[in-house]
Coordinates of C-alpha atoms in Angstrom, one line a residue:
X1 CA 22.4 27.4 -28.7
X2 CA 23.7 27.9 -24.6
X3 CA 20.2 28.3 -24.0
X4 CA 19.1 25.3 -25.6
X5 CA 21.7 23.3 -23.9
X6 CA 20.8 24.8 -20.5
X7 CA 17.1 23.8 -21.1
X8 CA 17.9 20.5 -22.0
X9 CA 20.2 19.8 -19.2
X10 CA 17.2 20.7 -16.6
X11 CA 14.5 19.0 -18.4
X12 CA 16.3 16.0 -18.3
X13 CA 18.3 16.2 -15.2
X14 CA 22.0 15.8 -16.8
X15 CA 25.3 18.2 -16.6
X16 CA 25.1 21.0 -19.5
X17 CA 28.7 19.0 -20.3
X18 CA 27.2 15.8 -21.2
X19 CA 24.0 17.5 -23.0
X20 CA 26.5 19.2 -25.4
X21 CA 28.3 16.5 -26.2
X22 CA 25.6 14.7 -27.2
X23 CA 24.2 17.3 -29.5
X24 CA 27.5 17.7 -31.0
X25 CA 27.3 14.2 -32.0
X26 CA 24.0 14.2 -33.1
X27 CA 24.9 17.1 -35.4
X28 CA 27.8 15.0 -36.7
X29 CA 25.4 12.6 -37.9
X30 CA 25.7 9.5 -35.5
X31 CA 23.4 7.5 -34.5
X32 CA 21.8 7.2 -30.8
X33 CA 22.4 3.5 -30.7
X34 CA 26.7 4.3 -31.2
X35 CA 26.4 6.8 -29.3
X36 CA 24.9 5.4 -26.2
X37 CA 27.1 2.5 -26.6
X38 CA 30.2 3.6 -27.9
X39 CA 30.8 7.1 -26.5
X40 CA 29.2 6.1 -23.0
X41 CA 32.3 8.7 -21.6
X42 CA 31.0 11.6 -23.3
X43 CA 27.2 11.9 -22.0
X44 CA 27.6 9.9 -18.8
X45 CA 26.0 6.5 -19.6
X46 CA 22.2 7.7 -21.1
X47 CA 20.7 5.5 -22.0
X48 CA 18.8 4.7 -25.6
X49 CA 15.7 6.1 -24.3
X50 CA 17.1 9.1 -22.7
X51 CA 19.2 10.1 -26.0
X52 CA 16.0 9.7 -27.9
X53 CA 14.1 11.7 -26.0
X54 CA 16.7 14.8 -26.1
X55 CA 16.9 14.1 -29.7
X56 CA 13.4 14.9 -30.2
X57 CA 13.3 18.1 -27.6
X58 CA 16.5 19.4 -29.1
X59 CA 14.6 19.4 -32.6
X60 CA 11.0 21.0 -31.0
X61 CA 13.8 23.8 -29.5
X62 CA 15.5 24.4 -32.8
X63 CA 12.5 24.7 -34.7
X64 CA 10.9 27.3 -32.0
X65 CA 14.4 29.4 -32.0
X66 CA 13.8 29.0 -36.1
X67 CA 9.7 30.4 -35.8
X68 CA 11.0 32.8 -33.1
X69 CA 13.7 34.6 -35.5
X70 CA 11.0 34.1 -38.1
X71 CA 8.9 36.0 -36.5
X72 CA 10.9 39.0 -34.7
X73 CA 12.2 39.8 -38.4
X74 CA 8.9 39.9 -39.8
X75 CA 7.6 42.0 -37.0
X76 CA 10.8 44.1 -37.6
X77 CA 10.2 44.5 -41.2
X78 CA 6.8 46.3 -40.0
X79 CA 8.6 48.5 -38.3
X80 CA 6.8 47.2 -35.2
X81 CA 8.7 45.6 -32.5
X82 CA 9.3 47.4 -29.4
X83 CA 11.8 46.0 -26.8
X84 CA 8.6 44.6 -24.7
X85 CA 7.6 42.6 -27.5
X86 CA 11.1 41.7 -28.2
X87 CA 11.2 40.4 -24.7
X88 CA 7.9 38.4 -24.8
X89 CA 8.8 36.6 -28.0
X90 CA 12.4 35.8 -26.6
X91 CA 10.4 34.6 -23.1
X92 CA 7.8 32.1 -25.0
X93 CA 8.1 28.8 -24.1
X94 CA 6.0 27.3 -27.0
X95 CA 5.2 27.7 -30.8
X96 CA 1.7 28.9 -29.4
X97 CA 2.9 31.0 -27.3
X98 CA 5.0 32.5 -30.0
X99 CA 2.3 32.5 -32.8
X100 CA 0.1 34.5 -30.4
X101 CA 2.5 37.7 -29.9
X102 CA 3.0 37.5 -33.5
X103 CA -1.2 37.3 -34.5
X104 CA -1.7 41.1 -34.4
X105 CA 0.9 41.4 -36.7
X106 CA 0.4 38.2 -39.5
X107 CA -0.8 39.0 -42.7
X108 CA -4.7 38.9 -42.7
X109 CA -7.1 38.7 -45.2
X110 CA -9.5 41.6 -45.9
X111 CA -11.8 41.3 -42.6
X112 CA -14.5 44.1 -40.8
X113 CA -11.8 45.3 -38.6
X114 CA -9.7 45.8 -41.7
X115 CA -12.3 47.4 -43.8
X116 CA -13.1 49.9 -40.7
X117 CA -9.2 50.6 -40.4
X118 CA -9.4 51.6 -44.4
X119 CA -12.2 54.0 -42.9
X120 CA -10.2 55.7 -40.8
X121 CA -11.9 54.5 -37.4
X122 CA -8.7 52.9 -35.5
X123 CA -8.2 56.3 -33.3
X124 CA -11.7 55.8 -31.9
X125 CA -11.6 52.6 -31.8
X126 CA -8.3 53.1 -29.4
X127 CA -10.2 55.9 -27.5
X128 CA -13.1 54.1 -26.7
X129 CA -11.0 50.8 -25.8
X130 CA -8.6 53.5 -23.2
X131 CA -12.1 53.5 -21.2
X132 CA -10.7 56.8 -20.0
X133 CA -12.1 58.7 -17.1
X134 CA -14.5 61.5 -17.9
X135 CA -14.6 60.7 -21.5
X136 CA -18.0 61.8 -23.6
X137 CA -20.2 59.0 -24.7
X138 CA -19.1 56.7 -27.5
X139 CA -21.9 58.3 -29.7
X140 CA -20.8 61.7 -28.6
X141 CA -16.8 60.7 -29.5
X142 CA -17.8 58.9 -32.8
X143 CA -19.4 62.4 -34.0
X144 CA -16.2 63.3 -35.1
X145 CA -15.6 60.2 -37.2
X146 CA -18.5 60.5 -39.4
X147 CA -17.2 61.0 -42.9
X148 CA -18.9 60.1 -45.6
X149 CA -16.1 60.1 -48.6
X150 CA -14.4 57.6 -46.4
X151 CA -17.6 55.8 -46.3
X152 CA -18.9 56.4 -42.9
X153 CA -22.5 57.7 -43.1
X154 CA -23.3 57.9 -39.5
X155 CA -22.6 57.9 -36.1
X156 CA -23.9 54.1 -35.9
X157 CA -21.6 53.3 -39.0
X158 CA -18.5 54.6 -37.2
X159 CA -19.4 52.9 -33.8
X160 CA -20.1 49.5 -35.5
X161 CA -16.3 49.8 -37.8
X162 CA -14.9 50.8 -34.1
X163 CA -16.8 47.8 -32.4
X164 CA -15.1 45.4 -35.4
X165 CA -11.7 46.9 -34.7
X166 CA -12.1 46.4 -30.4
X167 CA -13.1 42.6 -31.1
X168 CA -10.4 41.7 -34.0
X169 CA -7.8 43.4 -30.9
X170 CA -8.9 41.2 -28.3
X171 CA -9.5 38.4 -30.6
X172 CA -5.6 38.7 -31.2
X173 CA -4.8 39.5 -27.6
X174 CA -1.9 36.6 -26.3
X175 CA -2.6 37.1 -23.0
X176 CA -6.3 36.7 -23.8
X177 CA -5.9 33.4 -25.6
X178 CA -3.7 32.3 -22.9
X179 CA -6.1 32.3 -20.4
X180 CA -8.8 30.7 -22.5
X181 CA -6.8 27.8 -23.4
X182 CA -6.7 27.0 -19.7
X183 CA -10.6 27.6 -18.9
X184 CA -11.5 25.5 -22.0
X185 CA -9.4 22.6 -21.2
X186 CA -10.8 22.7 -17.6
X187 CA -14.3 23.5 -18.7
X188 CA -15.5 22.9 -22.4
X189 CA -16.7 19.4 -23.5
X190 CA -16.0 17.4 -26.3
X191 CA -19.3 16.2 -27.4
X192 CA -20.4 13.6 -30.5
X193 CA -23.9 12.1 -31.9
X194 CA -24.6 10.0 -34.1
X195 CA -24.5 11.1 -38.1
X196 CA -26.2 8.6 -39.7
X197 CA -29.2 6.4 -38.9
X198 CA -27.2 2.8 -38.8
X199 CA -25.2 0.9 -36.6
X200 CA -20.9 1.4 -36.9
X201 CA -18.7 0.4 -34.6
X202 CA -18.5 4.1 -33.0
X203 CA -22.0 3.4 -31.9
X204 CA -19.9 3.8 -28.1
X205 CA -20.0 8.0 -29.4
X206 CA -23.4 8.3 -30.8
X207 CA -24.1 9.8 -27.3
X208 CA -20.5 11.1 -25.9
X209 CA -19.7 13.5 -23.9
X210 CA -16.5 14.5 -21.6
X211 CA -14.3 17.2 -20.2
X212 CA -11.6 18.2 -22.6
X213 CA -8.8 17.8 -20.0
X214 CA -10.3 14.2 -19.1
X215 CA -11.0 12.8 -22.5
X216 CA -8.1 10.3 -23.1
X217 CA -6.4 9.6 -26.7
X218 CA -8.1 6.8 -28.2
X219 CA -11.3 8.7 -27.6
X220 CA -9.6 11.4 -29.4
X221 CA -8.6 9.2 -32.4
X222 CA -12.0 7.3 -32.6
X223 CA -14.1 10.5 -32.7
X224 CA -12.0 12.2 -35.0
X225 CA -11.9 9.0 -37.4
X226 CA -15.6 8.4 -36.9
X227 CA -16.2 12.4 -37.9
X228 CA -13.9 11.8 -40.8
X229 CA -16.2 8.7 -42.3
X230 CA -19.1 10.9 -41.5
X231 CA -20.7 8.7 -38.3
X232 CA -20.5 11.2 -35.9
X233 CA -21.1 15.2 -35.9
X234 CA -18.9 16.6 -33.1
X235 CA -18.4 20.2 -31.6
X236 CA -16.8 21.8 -28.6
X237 CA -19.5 23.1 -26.0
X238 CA -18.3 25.7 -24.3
X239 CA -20.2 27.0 -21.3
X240 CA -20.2 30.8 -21.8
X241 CA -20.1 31.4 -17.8
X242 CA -17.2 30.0 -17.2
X243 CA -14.8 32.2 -20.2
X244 CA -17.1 35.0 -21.0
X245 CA -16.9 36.9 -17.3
X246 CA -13.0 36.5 -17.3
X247 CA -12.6 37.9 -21.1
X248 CA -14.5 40.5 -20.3
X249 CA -12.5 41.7 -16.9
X250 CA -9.1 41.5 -19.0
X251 CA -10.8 44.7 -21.0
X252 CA -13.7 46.2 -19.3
X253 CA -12.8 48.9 -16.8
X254 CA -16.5 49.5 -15.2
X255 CA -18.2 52.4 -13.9
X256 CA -16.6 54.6 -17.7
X257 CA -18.6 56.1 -20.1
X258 CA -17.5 53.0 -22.8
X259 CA -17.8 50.5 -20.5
X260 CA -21.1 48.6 -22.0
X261 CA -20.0 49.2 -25.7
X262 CA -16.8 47.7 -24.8
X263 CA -18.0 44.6 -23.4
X264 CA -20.4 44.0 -26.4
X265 CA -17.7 44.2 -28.4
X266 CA -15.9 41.9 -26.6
X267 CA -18.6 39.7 -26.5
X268 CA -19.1 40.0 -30.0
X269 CA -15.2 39.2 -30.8
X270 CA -15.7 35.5 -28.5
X271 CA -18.9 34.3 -30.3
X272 CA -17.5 35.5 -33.8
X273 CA -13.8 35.2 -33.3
X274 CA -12.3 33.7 -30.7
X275 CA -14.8 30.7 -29.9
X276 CA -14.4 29.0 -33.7
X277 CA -10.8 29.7 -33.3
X278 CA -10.1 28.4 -30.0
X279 CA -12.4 25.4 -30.2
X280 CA -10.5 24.4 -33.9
X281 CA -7.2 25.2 -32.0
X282 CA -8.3 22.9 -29.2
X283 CA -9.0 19.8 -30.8
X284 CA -6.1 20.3 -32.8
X285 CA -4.0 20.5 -29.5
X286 CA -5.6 17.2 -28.3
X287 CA -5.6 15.7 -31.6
X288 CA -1.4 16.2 -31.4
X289 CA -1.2 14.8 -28.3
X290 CA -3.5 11.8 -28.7
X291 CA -1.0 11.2 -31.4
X292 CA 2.5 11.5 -29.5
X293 CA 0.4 9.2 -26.8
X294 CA -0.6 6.5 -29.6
X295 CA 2.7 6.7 -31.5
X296 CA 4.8 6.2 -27.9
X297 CA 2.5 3.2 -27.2
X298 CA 3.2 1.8 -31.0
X299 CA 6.6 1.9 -30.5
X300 CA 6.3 -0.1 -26.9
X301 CA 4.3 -2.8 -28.4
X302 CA 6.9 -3.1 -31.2
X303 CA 10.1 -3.9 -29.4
X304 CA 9.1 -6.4 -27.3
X305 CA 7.6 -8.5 -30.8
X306 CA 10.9 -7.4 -32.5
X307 CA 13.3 -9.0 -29.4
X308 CA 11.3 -12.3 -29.2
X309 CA 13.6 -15.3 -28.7
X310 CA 14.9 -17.2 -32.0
X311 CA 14.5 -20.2 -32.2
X312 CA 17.7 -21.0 -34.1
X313 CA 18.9 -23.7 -36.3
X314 CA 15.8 -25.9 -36.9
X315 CA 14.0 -26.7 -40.1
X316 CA 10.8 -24.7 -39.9
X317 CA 7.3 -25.2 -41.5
X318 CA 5.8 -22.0 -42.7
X319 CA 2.1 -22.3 -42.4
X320 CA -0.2 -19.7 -43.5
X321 CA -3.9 -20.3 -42.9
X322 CA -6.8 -19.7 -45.3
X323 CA -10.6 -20.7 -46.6
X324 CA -10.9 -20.3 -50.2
X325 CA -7.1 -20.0 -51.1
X326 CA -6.6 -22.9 -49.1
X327 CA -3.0 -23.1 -46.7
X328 CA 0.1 -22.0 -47.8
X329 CA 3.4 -24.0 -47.1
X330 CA 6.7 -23.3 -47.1
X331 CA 9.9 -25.4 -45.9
X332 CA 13.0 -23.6 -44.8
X333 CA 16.3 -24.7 -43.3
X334 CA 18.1 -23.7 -40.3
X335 CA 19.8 -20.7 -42.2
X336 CA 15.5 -19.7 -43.4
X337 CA 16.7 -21.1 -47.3
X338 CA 13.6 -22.8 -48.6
X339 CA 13.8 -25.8 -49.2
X340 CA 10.1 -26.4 -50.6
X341 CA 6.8 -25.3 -50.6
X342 CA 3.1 -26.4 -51.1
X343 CA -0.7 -25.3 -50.9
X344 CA -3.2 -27.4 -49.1
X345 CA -6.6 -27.2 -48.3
X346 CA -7.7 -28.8 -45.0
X347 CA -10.3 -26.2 -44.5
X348 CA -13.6 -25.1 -45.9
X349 CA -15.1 -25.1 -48.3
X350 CA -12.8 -27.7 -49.7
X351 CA -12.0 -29.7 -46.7
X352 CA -9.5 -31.9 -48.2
X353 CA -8.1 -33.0 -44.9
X354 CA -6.9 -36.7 -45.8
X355 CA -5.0 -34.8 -48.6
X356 CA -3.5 -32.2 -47.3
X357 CA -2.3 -34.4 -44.2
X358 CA -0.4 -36.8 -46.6
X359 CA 1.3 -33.7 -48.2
X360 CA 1.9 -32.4 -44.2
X361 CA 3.4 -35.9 -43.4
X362 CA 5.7 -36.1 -46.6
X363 CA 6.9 -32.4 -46.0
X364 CA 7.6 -33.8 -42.1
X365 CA 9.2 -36.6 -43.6
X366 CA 11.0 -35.4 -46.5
X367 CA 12.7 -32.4 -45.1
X368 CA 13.2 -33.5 -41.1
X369 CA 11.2 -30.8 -40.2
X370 CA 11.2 -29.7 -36.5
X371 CA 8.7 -27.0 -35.8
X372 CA 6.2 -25.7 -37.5
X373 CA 4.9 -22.3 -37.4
X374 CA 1.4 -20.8 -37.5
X375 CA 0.3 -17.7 -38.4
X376 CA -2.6 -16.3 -36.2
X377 CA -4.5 -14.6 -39.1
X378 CA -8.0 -15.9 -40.9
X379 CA -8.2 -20.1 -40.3
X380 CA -5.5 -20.0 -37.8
X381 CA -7.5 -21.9 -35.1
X382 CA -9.1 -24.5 -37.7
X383 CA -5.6 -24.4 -39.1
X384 CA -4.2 -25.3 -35.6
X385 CA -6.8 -28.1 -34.8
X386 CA -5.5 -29.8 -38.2
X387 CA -1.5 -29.3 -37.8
X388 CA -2.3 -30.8 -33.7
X389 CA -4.3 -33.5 -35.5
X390 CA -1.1 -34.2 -38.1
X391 CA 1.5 -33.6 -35.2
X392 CA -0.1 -37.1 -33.9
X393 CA 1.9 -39.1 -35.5
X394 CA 5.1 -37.2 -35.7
X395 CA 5.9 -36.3 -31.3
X396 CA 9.6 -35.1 -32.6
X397 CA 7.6 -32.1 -34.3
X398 CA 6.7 -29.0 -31.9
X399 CA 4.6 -26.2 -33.4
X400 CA 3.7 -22.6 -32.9
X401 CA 1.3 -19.6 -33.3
X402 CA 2.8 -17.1 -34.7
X403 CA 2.0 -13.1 -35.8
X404 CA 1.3 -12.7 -39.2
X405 CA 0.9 -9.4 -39.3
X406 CA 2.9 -7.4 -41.7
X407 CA 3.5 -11.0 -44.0
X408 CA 1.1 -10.0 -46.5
X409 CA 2.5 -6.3 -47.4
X410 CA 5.8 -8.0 -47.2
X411 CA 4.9 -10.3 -49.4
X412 CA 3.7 -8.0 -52.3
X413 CA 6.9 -5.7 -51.5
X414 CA 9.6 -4.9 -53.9
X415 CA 11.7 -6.3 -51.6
X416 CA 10.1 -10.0 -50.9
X417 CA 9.9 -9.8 -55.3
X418 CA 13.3 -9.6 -55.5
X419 CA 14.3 -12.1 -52.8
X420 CA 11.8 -14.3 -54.6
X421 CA 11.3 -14.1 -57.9
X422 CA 10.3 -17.2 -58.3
X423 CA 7.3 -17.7 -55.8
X424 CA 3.5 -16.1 -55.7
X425 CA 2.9 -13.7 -53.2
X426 CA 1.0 -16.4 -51.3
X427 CA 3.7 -18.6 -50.6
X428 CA 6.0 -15.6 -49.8
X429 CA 3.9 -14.7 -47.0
X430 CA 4.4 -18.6 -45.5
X431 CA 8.2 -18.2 -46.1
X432 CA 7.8 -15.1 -44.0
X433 CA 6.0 -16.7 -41.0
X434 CA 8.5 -19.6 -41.1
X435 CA 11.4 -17.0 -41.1
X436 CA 9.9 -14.9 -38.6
X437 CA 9.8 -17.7 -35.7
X438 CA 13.6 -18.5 -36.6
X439 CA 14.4 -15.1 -36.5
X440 CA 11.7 -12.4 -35.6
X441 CA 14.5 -9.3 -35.8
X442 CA 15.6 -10.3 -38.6
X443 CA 12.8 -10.8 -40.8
X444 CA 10.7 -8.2 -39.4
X445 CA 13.0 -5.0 -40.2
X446 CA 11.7 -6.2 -43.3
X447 CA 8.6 -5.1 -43.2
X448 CA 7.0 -1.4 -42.9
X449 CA 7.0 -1.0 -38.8
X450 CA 3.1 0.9 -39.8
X451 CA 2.7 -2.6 -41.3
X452 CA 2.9 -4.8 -38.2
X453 CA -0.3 -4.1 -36.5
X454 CA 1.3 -3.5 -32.8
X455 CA -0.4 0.2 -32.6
X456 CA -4.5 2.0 -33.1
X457 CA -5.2 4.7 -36.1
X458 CA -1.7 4.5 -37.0
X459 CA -2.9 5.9 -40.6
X460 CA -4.7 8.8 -38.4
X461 CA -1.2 9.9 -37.2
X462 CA 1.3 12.1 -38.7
X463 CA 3.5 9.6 -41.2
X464 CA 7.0 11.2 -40.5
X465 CA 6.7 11.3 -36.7
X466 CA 5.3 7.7 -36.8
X467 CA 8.0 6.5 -38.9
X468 CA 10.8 8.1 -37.7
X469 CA 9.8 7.0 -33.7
X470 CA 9.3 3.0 -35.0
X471 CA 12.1 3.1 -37.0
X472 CA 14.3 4.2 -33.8
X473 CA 12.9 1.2 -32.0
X474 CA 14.0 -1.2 -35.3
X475 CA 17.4 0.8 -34.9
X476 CA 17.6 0.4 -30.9
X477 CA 16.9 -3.6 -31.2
X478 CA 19.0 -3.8 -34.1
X479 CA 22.2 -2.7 -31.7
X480 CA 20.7 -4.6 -29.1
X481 CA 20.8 -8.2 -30.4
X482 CA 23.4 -7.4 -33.2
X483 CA 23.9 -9.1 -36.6
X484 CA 25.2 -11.6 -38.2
X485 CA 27.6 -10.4 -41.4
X486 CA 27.6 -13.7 -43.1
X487 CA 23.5 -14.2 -42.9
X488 CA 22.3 -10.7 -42.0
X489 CA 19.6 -9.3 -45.1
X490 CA 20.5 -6.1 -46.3
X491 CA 17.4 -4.7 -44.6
X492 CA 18.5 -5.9 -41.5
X493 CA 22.3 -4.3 -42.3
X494 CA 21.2 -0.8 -43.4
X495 CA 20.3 -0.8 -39.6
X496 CA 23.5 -0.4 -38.9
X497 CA 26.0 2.8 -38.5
X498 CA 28.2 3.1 -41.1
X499 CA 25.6 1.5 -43.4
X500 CA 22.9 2.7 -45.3
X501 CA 20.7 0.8 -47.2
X502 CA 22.4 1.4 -50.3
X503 CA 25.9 0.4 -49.5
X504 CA 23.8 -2.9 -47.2

């Protein structure tokens, strides 16, 4: 744990004091918004952000210290672990890093290498790997190994089970996967065509191709979704000069008797082993942090549309646009009650304008309506020309486009059911748009943060990690603007410490 502390105090740049207060906190269950505003004199002022972001590293640290015990007792259990490996597991910075001591040692399914192992072949396998000086020729030392009960007929069987074993140990090698993470994010490509003879709209990858370190996360997303719908074919290309001459220096000692059986076998353990595992490992790794990227920028967007100004205390028109299902009204008060509601169709196909403007002006009328807002969806800019055409005769009455996005899911929610029973889903969704100019915060917590269209392939991304980041954001704006006890909903309440959305 005084290591985690330590690494957390220099990543982010505070005292070790401060860091360990705050995890001490954490661990006692509160929440980043009390503790960065209520116990400022433990951690030295952070801010929200900052407290966040140890949050999250102190998690990725916990669960490599979990992996790493994982893995040292498994390795134990084998009877395997040697003080050096004890040292490079307890040195690894990373879960990859980790994984990769611990691959010659996971549980494998039956594979060549194992089958030759069965066969008795690992001791030459070992001897001809040592490369020693003077050694007899690998057909000369595999003599020796020929053993037919064991299933080894020939000198070219036993060479061929000790050419399995060679590549499955340099397949496995950390240090060897190490350095060809590096050369392939420097020097493999990330390459797409197109899948199907039609137009889609990743027609901009039918023909794409870009260095792994440059390709940026969007492209990422949009490839992977496109591969996933079955538009594009993708693959890694990986230019052999620039890994295979490397690999093969990290295990060929030239000018020995093994030398050139080594190095095929090396060469055999990149095109068969390594190269499919390091390409899938690859676009994994960019695929994760394409995600983290996208999911960062989702919660951006979303705080600035959750801390819009109110605008407070004024009788609001809820107008939601359509065709076919014509407009949806819905009058609310200053406190978002509503007062009435209607459906209207000023727009094609019925065009009932002359109608739906005398059921606009006796709404205006009626209710002393002050504002009206517009959601931006389908119809919103015929929608807009009509409500400017209405707003003619009434220059008291101000209007507004708003976002819908999100109204609809809230709208056929549990929740919106049981605030109103009593109303179609259509008309809920204009209540919604109404409430949300009033009060954006407050009506928008109601609603899945997923659901509010701020953020790209947001179903492409892991769920948890998306909804526990956006939900932060709801919690951080939530402190930031506060809430009202008498008028708060309970989904804005079980934002709050103490609460939960039970008790709200």
């Amino acid at each position: 744990m005084d290591q985690i502390i330590t690494l957390l105090a220099n990543e982010l740049g505070e005292k070790e004091l401060y860091v360990a207060a705050v995890v001490k906190l954490l661990d006692e269950g509160n929440t980043i918004p009390f503790i960065a505003r209520y116990r400022k004199e433990l951690h030295g002022g952070m801010d929200d952000g900052k407290l966040r972001t140890l949050n999250e590293r102190l998690s990725a640290l916990r669960n490599l210290e979990k992996r790493r015990e994982e893995v040292l007792g498994a390795i134990e259990a084998q009877g395997a672990l040697t003080e050096e490996l004890r040292a490079a597991i307890a040195s690894a910075s990373t879960l990859s890093e980790v994984e990769d001591l611990y691959l010659p040692f996971r549980p494998k399914r039956r594979t060549r290498a194992s089958m030759a192992r069965e066969k008795g072949l690992e001791p030459l396998a070992l001897r001809l790997l040592a490369q020693e000086k003077d050694e007899p020729a690998p057909d000369v030392l595999a003599v020796d190994y020929v053993n037919s009960e064991l299933g080894v007929a020939t000198v070219e069987e036993a060479l061929a089970g000790a050419s399995d074993i060679i590549a499955e140990t340099v397949s496995d090698s950390a240090d060897a996967r190490k350095m060809l993470r590096d050369r392939l994010m420097r020097f493999a490509r990330l390459q797409s065509e197109q899948a199907k003879d039609a137009d889609s709209v990743y027609r901009l990858y039918y023909e794409f191709s870009q260095t792994l370190c440059k390709l940026q996360g969007h492209q990422i997303l949009a490839i992977n979704r496109g591969e996933k719908e079955g538009w594009l074919k993708v693959r890694v290309d990986v230019p052999d000069a620039e890994v295979l001459p490397q690999l093969v220096r990290m295990f060929v000692i030239p000018g020995r008797s093994a030398s050139d059986f080594v190095r095929a076998a090396v060469e055999d353990s990149w095109q068969r082993l390594l190269q499919p595992s390091m390409e899938r490992e690859m676009r994994g790794a960019l695929t994760d942090s394409a995600s983290d990227g996208a999911i960062h920028n989702f919660a951006l967007n979303l705080k600035p549309l959750l801390l819009q100004p109110p605008v407070r205390n004024k009788v609001t028109l809820g107008f939601d646009p359509g065709y076919r299902m014509g407009c949806k009204l819905a009058v609310v008060d200053g406190t978002g009650k509503v007062l009435d509601t209607a459906v209207i169709y000023p727009t094609a196909p019925a065009r009932k304008v002359a109608e739906a403007k005398a059921v606009m002006d006796r709404l205006i009328r009626r209710h002393g309506i002050e504002t009206i807002a517009i959601g931006n969806g389908t119809a919103s800019r015929e929608s807009e020309q009509f409500v400017a055409e209405v707003l003619r005769d009434h220059p008291g009455v101000s209007y507004m486009v708003v976002s819908e996005a999100g109204a609809s899911v809230y709208s056929a929610s549990a929740l919106a059911a049981e605030e109103f029973p009593e109303y179609d889903v259509n008309l809920r969704s204009a209540v919604s748009i109404a409430r949300r100019m009033q009060d954006p915060l407050a009506e928008l917590v109601k609603i899945d943060p997923k659901a509010i269209g701020v953020g790209q392939y947001q179903h492409d991304m892991p769920q948890a990690r998306l909804s526990e980041a956006l939900e932060g954001v709801v919690e951080d704006c939530v402190y930031a603007v506060g809430a009202d006890l008498n008028t708060a909903s309970p989904a804005l309440l079980g934002y709050i410490a103490g609460l939960t959305k039970a008790t709200a």
